[in-house]
Short mmCIF file of C-alpha atoms in Angstrom, two decimals:
data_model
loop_
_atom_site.label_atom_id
_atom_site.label_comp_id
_atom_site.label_asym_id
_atom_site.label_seq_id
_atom_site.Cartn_x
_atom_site.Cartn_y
_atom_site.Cartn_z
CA UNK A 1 0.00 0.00 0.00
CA UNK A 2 1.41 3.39 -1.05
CA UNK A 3 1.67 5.85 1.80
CA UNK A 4 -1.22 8.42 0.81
CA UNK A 5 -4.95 9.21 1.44
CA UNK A 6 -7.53 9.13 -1.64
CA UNK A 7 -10.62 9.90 0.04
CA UNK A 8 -12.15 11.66 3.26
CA UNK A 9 -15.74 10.58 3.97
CA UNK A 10 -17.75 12.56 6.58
CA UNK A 11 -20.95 10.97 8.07
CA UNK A 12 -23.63 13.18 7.93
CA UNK A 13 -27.04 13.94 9.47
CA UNK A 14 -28.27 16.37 6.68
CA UNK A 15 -26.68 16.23 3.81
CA UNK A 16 -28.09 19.60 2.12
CA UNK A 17 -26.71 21.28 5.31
CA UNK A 18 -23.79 19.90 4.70
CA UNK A 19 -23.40 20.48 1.33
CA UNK A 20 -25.02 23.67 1.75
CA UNK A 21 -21.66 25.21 4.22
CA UNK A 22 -19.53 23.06 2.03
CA UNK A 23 -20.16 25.00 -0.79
CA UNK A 24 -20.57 28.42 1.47
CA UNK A 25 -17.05 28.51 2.07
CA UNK A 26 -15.78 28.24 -1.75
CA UNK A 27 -15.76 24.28 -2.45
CA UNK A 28 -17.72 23.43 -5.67
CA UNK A 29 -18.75 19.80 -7.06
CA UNK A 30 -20.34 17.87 -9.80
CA UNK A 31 -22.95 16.42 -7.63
CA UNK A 32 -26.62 16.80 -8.91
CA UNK A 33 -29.59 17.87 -6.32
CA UNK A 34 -30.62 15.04 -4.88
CA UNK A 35 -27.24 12.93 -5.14
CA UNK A 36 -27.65 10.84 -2.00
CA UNK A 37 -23.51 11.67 -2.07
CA UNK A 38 -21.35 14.77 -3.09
CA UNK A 39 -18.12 14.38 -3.28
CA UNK A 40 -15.31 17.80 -4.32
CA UNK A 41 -11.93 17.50 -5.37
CA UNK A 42 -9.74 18.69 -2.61
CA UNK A 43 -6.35 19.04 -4.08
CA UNK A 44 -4.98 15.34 -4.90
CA UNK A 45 -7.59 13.77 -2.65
CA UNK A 46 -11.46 13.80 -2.85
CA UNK A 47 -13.77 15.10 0.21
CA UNK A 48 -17.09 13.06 0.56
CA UNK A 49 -20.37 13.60 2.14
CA UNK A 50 -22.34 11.13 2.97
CA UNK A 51 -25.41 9.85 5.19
CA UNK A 52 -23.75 9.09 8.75
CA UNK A 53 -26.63 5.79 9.09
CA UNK A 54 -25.31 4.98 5.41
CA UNK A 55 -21.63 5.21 6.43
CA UNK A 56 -21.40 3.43 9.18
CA UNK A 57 -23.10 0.31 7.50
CA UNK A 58 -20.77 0.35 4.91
CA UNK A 59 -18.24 0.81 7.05
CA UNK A 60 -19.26 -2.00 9.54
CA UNK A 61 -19.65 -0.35 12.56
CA UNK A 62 -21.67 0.63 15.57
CA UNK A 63 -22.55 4.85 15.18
CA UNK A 64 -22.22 6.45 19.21
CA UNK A 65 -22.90 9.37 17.52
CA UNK A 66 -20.11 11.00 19.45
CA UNK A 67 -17.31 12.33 17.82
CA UNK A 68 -15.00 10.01 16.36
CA UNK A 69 -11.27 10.91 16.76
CA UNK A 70 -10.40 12.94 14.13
CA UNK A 71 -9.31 16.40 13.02
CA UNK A 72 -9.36 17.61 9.77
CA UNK A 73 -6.42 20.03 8.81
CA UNK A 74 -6.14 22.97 6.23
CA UNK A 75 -2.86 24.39 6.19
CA UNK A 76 -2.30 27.52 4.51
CA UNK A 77 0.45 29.84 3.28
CA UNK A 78 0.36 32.62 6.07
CA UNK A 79 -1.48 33.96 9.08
CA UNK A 80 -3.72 36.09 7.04
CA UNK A 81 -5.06 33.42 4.99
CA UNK A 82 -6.15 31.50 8.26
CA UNK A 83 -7.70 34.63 9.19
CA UNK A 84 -9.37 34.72 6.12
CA UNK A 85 -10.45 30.98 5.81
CA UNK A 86 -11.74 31.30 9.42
CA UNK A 87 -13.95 34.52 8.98
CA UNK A 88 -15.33 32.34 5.59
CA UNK A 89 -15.87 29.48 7.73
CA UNK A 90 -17.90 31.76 10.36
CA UNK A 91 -20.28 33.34 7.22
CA UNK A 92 -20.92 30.05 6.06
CA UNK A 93 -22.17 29.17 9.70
CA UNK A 94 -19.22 27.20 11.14
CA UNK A 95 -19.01 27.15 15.00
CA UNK A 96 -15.56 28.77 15.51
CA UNK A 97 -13.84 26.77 18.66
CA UNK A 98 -10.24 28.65 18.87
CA UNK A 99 -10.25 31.99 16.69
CA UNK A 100 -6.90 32.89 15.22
CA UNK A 101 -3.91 33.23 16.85
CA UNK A 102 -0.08 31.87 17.76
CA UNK A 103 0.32 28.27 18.90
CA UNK A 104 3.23 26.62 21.04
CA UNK A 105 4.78 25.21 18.01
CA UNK A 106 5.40 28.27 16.56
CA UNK A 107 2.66 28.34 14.03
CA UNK A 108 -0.75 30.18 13.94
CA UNK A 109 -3.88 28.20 14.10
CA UNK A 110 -7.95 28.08 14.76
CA UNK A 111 -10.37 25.82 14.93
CA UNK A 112 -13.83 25.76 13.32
CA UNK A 113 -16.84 22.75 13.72
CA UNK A 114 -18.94 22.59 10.50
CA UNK A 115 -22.41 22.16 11.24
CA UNK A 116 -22.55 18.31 11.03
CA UNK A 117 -19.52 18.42 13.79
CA UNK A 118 -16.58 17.72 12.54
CA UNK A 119 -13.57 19.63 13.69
CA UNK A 120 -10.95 21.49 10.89
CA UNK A 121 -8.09 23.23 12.03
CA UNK A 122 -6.91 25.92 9.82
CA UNK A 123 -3.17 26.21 9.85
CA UNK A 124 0.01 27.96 9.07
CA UNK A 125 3.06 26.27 10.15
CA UNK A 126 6.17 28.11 8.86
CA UNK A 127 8.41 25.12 8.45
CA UNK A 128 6.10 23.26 6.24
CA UNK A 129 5.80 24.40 2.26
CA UNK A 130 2.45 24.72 0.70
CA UNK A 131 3.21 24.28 -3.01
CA UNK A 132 1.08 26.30 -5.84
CA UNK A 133 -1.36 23.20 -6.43
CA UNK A 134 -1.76 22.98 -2.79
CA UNK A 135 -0.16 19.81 -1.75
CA UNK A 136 2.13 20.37 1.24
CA UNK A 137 5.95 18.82 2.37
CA UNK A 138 7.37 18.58 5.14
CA UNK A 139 10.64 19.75 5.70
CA UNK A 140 13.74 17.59 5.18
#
C-alpha cells in the first residue's frame, strides 16, 4: 500500500446542510440535487459527504454518535489566509472553537466545527511548504 490518502468521507445527518456550508465557504462539485452523495476534489484527494446511518453500515460499525477521533487540517500559506479561511468558515455558519492566533509550536492556528460536527483546524506552520497546487511537504 502506497503511503497516501484518496478519500475523506464525513458521516452526515443532513446532507443539504452539509453540502449547503460546504459550498458556502468556496468548495464546488459535480454532484446533482438530490445525489444521496457529493463528493469535491480537494487538491490530490477527494472530500465526501455522505449519510452518517449509510456510512457506518458500509463501514461496519456501531454509530455512538459521538465524535469520532479525528481532526481535519487545512494548512495555509500565512497567518492572514487562516484569518481569512476562518472569517469564511464563520459566514458560512461554522461554530468557531479557537479563533486565530499563535500556537506553542510556533505556528498560527484556529479551529472551526462545520455544522454536522466535525472539527478542521486551519493552519500555518512556517516550516512546512504549501506548493502552488496545494499539496504540502514537510521539511527535510
Amino acid at each position: 500500500m502506497e503511503q497516501r490518502v484518496s478519500l475523506i468521507t464525513l458521516g452526515v445527518r443532513d446532507l443539504e446542510r452539509a453540502r449547503a456550508f460546504y459550498e458556502g465557504i468556496g468548495w464546488t462539485t459535480r454532484a446533482e440535487p438530490g445525489d444521496d452523495v457529493v463528493f469535491f476534489q480537494a487538491g490530490g484527494m477527494i472530500v465526501a459527504l455522505w449519510g452518517r446511518a449509510q456510512l457506518a453500515e458500509d463501514s461496519g460499525v456501531t454509530d455512538g454518535g459521538g465524535w469520532g477521533g479525528v481532526t481535519l487540517a487545512y494548512n495555509t500559506r500565512s497567518p492572514v489566509e487562516v484569518d481569512a479561511v476562518i472569517e469564511d468558515a464563520r459566514a458560512a455558519g461554522a461554530e468557531i472553537m479557537r479563533e486565530p492566533g499563535e500556537t506553542f509550536w510556533g505556528g498560527y492556528s484556529a479551529i472551526f466545527i462545520d455544522p454536522e460536527g466535525h472539527p478542521w483546524e486551519v493552519a500555518h506552520n512556517p516550516r512546512w511548504t504549501v506548493h502552488e497546487d496545494g499539496s504540502i511537504e514537510l521539511p527535510a
